[in-house]
PDB file of C-alpha atoms in Angstrom:
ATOM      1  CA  UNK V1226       0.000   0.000   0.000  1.00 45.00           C
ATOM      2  CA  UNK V1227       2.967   2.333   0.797  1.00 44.00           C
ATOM      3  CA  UNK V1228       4.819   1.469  -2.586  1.00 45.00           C
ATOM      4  CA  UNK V1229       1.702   2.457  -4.479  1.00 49.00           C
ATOM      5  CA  UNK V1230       1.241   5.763  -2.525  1.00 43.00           C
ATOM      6  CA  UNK V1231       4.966   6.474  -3.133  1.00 41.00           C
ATOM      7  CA  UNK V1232       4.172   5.413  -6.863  1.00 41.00           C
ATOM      8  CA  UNK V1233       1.530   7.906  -7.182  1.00 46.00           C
ATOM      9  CA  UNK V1234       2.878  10.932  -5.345  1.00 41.00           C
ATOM     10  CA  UNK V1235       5.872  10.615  -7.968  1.00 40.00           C
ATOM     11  CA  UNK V1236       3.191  10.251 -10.779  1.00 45.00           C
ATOM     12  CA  UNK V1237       1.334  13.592  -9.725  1.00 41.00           C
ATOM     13  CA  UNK V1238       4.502  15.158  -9.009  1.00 44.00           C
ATOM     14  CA  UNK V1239       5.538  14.717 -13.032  1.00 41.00           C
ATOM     15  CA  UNK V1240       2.165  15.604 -14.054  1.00 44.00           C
ATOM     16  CA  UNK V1241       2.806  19.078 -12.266  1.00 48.00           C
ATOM     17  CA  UNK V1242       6.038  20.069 -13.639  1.00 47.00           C
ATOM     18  CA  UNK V1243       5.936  22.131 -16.308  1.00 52.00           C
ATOM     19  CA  UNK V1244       6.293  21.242 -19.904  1.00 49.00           C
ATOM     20  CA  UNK V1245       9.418  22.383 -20.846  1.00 48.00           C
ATOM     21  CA  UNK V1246      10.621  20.942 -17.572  1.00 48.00           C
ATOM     22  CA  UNK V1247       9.366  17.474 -18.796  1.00 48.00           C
ATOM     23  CA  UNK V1248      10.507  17.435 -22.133  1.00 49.00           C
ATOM     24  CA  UNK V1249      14.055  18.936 -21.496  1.00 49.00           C
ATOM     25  CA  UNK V1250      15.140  15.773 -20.064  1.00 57.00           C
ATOM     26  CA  UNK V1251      14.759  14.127 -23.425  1.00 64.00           C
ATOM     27  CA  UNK V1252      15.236  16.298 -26.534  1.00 72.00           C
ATOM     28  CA  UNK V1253      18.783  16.135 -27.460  1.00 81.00           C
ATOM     29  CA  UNK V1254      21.056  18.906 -28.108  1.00 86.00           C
ATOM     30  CA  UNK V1255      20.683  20.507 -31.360  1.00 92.00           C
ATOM     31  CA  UNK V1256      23.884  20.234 -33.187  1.00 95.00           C
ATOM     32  CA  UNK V1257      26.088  22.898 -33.841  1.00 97.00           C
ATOM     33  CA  UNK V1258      26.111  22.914 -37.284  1.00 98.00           C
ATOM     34  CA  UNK V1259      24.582  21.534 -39.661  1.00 98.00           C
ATOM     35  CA  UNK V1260      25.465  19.816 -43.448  1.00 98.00           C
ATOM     36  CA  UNK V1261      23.776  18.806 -46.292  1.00 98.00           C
ATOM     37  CA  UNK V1262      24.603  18.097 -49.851  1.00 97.00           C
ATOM     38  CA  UNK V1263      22.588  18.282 -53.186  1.00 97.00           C
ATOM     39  CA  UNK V1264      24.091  18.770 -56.896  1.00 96.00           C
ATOM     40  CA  UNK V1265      27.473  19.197 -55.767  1.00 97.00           C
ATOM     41  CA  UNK V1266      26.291  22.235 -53.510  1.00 98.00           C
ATOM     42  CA  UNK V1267      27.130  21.588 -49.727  1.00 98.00           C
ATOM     43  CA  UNK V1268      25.508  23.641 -47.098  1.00 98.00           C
ATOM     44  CA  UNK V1269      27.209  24.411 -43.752  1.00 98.00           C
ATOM     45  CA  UNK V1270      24.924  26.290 -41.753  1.00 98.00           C
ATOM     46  CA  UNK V1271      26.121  27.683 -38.099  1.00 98.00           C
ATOM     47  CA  UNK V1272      23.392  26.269 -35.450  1.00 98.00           C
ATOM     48  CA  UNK V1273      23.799  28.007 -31.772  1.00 97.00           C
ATOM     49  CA  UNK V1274      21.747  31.694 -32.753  1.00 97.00           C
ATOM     50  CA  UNK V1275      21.594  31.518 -28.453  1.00 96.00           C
ATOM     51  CA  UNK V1276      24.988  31.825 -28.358  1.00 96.00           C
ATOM     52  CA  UNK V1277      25.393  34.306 -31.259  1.00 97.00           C
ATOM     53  CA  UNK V1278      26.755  31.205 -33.066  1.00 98.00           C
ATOM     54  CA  UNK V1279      29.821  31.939 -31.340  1.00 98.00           C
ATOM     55  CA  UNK V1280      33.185  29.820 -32.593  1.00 98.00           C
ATOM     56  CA  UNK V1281      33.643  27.501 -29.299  1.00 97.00           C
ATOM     57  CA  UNK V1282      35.754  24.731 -29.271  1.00 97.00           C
ATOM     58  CA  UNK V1283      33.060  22.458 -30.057  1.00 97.00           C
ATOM     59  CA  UNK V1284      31.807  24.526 -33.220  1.00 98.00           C
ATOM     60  CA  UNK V1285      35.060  24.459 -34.580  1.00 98.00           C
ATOM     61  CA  UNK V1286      35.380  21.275 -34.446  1.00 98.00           C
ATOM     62  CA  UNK V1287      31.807  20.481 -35.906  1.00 98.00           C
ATOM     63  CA  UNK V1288      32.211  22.876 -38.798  1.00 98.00           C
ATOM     64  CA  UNK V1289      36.118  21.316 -39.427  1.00 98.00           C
ATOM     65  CA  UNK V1290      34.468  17.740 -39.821  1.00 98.00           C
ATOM     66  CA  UNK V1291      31.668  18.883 -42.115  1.00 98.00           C
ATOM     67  CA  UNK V1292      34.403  21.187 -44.199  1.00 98.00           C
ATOM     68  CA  UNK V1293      36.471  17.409 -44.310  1.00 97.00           C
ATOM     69  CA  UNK V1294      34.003  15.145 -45.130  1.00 96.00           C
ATOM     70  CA  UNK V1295      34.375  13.691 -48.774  1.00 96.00           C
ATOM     71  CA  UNK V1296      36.343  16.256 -49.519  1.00 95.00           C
ATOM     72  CA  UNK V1297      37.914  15.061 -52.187  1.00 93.00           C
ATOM     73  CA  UNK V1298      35.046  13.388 -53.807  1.00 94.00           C
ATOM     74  CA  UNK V1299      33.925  14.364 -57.010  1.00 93.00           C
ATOM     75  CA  UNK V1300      30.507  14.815 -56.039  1.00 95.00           C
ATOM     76  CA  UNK V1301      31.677  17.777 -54.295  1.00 97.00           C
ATOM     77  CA  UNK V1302      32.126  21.573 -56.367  1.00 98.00           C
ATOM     78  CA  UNK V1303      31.584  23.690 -53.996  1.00 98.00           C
ATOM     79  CA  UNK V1304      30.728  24.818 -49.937  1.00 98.00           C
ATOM     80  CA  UNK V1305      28.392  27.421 -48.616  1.00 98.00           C
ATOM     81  CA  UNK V1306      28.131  28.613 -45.039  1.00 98.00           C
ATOM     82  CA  UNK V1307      25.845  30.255 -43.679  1.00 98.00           C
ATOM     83  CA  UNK V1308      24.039  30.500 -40.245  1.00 98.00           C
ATOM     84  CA  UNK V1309      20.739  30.550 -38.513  1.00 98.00           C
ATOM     85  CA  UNK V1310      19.774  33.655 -36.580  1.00 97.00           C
ATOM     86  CA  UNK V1311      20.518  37.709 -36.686  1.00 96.00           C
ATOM     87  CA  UNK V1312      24.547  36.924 -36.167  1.00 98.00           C
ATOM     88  CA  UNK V1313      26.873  34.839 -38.736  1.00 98.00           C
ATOM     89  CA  UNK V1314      29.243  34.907 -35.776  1.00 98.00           C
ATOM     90  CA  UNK V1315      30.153  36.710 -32.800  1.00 97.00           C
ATOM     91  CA  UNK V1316      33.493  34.922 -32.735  1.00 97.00           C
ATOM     92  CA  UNK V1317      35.121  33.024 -30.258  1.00 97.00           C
ATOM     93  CA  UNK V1318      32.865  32.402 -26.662  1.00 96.00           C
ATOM     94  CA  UNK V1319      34.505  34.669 -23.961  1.00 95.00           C
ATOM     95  CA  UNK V1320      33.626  31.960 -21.548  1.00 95.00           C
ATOM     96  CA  UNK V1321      36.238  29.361 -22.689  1.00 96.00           C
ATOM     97  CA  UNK V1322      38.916  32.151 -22.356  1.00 96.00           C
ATOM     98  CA  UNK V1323      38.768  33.059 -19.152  1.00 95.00           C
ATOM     99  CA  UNK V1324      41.536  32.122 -16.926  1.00 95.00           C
ATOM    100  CA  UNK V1325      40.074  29.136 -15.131  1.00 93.00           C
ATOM    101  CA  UNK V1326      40.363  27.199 -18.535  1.00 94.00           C
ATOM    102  CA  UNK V1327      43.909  27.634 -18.579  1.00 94.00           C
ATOM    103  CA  UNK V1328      46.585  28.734 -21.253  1.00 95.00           C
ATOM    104  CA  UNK V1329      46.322  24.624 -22.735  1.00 95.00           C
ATOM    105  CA  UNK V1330      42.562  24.948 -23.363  1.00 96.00           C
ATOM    106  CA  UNK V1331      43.341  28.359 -25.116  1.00 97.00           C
ATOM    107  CA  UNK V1332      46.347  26.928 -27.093  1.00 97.00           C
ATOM    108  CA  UNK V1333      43.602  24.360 -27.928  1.00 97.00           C
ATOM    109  CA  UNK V1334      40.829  26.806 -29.271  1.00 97.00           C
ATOM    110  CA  UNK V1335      43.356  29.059 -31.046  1.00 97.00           C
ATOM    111  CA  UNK V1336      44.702  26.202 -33.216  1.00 98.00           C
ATOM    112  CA  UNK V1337      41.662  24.596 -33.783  1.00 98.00           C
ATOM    113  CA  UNK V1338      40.464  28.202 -35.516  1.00 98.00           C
ATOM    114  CA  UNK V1339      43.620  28.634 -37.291  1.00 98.00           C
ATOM    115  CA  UNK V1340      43.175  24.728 -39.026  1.00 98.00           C
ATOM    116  CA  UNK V1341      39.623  25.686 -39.900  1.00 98.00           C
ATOM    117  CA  UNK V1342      40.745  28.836 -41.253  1.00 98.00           C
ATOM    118  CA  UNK V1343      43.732  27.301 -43.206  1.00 97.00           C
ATOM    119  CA  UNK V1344      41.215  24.587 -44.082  1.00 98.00           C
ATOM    120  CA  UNK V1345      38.668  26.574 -45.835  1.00 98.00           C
ATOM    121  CA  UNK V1346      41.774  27.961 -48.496  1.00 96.00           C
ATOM    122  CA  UNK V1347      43.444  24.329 -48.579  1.00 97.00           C
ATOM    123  CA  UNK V1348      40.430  22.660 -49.587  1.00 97.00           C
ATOM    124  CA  UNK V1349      39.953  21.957 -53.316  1.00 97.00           C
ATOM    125  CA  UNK V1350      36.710  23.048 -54.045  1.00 98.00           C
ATOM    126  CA  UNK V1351      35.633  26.836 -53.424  1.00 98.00           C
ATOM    127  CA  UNK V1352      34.031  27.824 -50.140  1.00 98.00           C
ATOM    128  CA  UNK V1353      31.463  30.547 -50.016  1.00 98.00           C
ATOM    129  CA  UNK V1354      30.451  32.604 -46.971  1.00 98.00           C
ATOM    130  CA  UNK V1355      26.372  33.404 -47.217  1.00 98.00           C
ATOM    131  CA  UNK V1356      26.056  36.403 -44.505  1.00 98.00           C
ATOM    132  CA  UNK V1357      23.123  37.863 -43.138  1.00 98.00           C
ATOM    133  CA  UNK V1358      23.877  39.671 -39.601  1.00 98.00           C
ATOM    134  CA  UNK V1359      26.962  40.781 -37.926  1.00 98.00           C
ATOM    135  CA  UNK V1360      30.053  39.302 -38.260  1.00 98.00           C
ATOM    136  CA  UNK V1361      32.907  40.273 -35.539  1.00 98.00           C
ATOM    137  CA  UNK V1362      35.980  38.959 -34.553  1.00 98.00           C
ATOM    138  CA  UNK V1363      36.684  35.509 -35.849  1.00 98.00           C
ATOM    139  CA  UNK V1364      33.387  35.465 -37.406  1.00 98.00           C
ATOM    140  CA  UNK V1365      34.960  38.095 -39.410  1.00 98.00           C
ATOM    141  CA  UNK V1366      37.591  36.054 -39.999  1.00 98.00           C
ATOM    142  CA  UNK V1367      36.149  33.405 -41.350  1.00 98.00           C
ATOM    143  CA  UNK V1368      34.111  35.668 -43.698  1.00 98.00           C
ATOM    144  CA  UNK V1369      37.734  37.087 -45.032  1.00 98.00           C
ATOM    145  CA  UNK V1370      39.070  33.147 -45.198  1.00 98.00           C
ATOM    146  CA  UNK V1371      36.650  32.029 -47.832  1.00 98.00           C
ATOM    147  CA  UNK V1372      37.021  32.010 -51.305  1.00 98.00           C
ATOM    148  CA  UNK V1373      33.763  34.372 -52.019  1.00 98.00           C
ATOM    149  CA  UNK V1374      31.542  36.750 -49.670  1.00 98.00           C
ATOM    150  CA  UNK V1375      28.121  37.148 -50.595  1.00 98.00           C
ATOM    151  CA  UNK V1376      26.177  39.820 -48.084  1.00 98.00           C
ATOM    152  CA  UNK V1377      22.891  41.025 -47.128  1.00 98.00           C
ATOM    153  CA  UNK V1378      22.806  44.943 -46.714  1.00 98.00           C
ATOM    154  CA  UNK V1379      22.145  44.828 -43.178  1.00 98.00           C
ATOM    155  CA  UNK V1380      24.899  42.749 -42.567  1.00 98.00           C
ATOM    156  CA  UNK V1381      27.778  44.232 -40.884  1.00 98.00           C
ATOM    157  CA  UNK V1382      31.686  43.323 -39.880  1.00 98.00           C
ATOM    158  CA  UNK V1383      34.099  44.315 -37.155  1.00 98.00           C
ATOM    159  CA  UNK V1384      37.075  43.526 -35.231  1.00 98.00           C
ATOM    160  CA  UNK V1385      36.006  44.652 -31.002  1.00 97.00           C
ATOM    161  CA  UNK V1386      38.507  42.375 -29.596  1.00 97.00           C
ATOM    162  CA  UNK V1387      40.757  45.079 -28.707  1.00 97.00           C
ATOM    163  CA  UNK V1388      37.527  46.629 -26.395  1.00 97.00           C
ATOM    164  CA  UNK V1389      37.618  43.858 -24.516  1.00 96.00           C
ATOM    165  CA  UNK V1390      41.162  43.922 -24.042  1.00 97.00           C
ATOM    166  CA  UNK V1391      41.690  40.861 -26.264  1.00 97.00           C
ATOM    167  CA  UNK V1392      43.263  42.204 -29.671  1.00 98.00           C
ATOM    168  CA  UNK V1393      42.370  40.697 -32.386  1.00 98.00           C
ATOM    169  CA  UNK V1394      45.376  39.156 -33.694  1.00 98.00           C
ATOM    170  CA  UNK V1395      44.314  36.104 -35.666  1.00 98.00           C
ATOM    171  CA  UNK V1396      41.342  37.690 -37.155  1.00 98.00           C
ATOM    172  CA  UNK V1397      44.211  39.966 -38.407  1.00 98.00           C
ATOM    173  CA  UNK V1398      45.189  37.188 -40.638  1.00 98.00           C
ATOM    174  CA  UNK V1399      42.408  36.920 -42.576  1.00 98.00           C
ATOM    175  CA  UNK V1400      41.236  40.346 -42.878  1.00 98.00           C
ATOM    176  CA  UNK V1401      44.908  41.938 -43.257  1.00 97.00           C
ATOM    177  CA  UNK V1402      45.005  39.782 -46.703  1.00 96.00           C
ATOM    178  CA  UNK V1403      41.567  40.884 -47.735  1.00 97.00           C
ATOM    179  CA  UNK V1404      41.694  44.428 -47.397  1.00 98.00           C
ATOM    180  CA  UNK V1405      43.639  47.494 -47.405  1.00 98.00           C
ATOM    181  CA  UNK V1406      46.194  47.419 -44.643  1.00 97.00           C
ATOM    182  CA  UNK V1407      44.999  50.782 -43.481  1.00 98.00           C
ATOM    183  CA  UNK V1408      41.542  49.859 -43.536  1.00 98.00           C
ATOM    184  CA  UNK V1409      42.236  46.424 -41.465  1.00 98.00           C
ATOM    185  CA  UNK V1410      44.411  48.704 -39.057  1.00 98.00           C
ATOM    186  CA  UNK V1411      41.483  51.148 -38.278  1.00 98.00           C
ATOM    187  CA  UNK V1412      39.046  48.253 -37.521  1.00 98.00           C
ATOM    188  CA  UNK V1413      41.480  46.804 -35.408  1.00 98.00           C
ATOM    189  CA  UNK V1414      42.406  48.979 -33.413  1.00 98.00           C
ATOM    190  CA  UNK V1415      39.170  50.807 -32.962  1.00 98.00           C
ATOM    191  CA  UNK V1416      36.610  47.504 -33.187  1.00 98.00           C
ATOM    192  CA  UNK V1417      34.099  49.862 -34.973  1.00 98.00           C
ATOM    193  CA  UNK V1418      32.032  48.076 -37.529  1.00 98.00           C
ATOM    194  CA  UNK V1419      31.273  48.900 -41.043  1.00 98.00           C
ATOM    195  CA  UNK V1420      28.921  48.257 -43.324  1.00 98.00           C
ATOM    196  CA  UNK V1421      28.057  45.839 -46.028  1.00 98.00           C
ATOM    197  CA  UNK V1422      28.700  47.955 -48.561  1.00 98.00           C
ATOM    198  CA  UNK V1423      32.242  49.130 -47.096  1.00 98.00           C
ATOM    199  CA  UNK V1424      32.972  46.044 -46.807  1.00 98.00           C
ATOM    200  CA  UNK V1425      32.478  45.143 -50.612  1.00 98.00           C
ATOM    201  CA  UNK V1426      34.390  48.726 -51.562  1.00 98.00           C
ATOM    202  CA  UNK V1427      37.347  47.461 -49.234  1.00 98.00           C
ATOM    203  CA  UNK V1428      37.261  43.938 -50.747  1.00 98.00           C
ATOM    204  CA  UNK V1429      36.226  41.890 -47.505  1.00 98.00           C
ATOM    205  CA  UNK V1430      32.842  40.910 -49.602  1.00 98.00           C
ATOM    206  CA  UNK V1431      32.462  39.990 -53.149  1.00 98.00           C
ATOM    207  CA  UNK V1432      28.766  41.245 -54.029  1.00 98.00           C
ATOM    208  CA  UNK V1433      26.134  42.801 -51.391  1.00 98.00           C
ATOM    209  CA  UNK V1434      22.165  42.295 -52.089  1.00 98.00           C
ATOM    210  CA  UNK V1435      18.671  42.494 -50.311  1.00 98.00           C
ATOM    211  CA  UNK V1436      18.033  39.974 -47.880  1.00 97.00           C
ATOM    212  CA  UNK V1437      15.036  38.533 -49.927  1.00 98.00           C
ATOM    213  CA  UNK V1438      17.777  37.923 -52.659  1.00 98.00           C
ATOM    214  CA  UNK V1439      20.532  36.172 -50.642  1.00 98.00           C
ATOM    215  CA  UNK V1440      19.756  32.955 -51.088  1.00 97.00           C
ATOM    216  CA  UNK V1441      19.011  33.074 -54.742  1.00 98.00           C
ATOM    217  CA  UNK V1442      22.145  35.138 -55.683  1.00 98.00           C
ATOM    218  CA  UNK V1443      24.213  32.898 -53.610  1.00 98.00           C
ATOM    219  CA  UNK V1444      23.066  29.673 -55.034  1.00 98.00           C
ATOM    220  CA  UNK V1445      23.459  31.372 -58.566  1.00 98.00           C
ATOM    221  CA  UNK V1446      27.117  31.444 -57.944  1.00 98.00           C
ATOM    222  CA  UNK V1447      27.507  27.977 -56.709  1.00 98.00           C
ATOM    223  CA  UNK V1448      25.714  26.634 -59.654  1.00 98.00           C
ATOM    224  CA  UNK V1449      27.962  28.810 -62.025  1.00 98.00           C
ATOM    225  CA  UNK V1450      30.869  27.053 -60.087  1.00 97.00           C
ATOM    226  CA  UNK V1451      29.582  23.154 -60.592  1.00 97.00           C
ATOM    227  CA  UNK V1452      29.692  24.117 -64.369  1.00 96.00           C
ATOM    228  CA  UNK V1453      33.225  24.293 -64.537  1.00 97.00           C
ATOM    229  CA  UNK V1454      36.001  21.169 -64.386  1.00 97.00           C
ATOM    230  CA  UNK V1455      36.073  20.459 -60.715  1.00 97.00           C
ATOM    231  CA  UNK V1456      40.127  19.525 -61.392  1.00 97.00           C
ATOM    232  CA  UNK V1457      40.704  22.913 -63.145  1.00 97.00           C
ATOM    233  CA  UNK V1458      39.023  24.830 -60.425  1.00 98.00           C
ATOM    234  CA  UNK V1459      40.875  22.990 -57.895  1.00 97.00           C
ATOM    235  CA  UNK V1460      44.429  23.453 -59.486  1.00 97.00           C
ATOM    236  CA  UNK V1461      43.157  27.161 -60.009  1.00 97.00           C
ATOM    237  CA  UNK V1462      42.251  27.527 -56.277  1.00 98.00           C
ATOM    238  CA  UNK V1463      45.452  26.570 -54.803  1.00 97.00           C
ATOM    239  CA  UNK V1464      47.847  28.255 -57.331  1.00 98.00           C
ATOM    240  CA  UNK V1465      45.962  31.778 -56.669  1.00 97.00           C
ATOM    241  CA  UNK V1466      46.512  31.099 -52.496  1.00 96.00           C
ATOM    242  CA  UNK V1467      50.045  29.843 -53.358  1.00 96.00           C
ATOM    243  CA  UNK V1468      51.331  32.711 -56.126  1.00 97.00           C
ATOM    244  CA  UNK V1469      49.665  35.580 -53.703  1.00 94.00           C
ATOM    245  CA  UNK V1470      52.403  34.253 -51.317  1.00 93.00           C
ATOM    246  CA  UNK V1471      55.167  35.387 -53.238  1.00 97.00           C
ATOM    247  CA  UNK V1472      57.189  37.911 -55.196  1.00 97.00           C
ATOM    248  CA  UNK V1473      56.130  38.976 -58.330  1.00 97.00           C
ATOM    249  CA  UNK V1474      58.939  37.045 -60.322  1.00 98.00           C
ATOM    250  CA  UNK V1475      58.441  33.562 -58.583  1.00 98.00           C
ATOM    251  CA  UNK V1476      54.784  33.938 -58.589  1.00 98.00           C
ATOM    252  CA  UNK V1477      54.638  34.245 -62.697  1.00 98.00           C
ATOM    253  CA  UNK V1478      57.381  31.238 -62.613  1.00 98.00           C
ATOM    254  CA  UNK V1479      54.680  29.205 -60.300  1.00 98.00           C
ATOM    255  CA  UNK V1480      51.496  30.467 -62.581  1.00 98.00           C
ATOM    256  CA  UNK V1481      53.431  29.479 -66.109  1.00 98.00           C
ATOM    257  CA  UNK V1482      54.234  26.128 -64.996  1.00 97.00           C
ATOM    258  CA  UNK V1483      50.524  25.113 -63.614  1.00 97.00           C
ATOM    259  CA  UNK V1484      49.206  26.405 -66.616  1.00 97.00           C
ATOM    260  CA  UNK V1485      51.353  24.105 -68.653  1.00 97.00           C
ATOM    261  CA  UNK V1486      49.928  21.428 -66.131  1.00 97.00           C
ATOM    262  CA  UNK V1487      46.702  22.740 -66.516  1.00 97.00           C
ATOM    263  CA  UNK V1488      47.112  21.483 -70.492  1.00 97.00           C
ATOM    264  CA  UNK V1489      48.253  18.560 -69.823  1.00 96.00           C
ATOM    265  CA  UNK V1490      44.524  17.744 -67.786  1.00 97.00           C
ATOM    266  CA  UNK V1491      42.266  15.530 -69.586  1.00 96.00           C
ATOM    267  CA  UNK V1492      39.639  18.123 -69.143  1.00 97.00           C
ATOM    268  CA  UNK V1493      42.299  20.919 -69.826  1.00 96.00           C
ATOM    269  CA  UNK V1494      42.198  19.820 -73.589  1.00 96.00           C
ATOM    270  CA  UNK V1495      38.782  19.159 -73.542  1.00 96.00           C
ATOM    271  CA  UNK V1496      37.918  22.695 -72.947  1.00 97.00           C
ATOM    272  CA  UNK V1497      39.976  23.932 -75.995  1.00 96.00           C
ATOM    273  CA  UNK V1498      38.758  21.336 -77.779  1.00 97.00           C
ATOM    274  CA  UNK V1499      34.773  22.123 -77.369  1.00 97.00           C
ATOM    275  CA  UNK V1500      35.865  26.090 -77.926  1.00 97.00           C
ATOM    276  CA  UNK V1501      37.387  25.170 -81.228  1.00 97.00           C
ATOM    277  CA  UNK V1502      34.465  22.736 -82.542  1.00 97.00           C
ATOM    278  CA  UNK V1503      32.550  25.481 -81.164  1.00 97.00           C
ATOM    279  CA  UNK V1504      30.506  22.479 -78.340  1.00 97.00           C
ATOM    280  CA  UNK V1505      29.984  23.050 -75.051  1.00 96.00           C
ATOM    281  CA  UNK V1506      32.829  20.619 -72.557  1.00 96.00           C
ATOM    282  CA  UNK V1507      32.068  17.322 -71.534  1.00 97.00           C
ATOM    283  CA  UNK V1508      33.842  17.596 -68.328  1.00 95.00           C
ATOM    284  CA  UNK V1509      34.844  14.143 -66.803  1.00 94.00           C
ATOM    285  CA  UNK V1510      35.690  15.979 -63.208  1.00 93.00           C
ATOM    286  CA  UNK V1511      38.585  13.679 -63.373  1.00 90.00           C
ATOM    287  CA  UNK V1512      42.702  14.662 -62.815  1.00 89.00           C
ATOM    288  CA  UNK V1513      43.654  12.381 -64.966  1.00 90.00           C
ATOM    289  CA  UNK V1514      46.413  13.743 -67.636  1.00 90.00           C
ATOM    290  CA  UNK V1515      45.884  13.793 -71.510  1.00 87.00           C
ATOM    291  CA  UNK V1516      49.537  13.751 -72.099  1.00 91.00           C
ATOM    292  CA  UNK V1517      52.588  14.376 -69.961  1.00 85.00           C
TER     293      UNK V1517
END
């Protein structure tokens, strides 16, 4: 008689709690990011609006493995991120630099941005950042690491660190090889944020347009990307990061020679062959060589 008592007092206790109280025990976490592929189009989209979709440990390491997976497939042309919510990113979360974590965990975080950043130019394909909101810090960053910038005209980009006493030396980076020196020197060491459309007149962006407009313009561009050779674009990609590296002399002795070995791709002479029977390219999105 006790047990059932006991049994029921815990029964009317659930049936008192509130909903969310019930239920919170049981949902699952909602991933940080999250990935899906169609027509050689992958979408990345930043998940934790709460948190600003701040760069924590864990989101770096979410959006790392969905940069990496099948990377190197040939179903794979090109990556868009985006995120859900008012802000692409805040940047990193404050709360995993605080002391208490120690200078390891930092080391940790730090490196973990810097592979993801290094990742996003390293990768073969091209990598598009699909902004609507503010992007500071190492969100800005990773805005100035990808290949192409598409932005909403509310959207806006800064470098605050310093106002927090945390300069922003990584984002530096990034945004030091995108735009003007003197323009990256007055965002950092002032954090004030400018708009969209100083953004595209300082080169951080590649096109700005209305929000109702993102989405289509962006996927325009990724679909204008999957029509090229997906070995072309990807010897393309990594001579541009590689020749912007160097002096003027060795980067033209880099650029001749990969466009030699751009010839010698099976789809390399398949693309002056169509232009010359006047065809549009088969492409076979192969590397494999037509001649030596």
């Amino acid at each position: 008689m006790a047990r059932r008592l006991l049994l029921r007092a815990v029964d009317i206790h659930k049936l008192t709690l509130p909903t969310s109280a019930r239920l919170c025990t049981h949902a699952p976490p909602a991933p940080l990011t999250l990935r899906e592929q169609s027509n050689g189009i992958r979408r990345i989209t930043l998940n934790d609006p709460r948190k600003r979709n701040a760069l924590s440990l864990a989101m770096l390491q979410s959006l790392r493995q969905d940069i990496l997976v099948d990377a190197n497939s040939e179903d794979l042309r090109v990556i868009i991120i985006s995120a859900n919510g008012p802000v692409f990113s805040s940047g990193h979360d404050l709360k995993e630099l605080t002391s208490l974590r120690g200078r390891g965990h930092h080391t940790q975080v730090f490196q973990a941005c810097s592979e993801v950043m290094t990742l996003i130019q390293d990768i073969p394909v091209p990598v598009i950042a699909m902004v609507n909101g503010v992007a500071t810090a190492a969100g800005c960053q990773l805005v100035a690491s990808c290949d192409i910038a598409m932005a909403t005209e509310k959207s806006t980009f800064a470098t605050p660190g310093v106002n927090v006493g945390l300069f922003c030396s990584t984002p530096a980076v990034a945004i030091g090889r995108a735009v003007p020196k003197k323009v990256a020197m007055a965002m950092l060491f002032t954090g004030t944020p400018i708009s969209a459309h100083d953004a595209l007149l300082h080169g951080l962006v590649s096109k700005v347009v209305p929000e109702e407009h993102l989405e289509e313009e962006t996927l325009a561009v990724a679909q204008r990307v999957c029509q090229a050779s997906r070995p072309v674009v990807a010897l393309g990609k990594a001579t541009f990061h590689r020749q912007m590296a160097q002096g003027r002399d060795a980067a033209y002795a880099t650029a001749s020679q990969v466009m030699v070995d751009n010839l010698a791709l099976r789809d390399g002479q398949e693309g002056i062959r169509a232009f010359i029977e006047k065809r549009k390219p088969v492409w076979s999105h192969a590397a494999e060589k037509a001649h030596d």
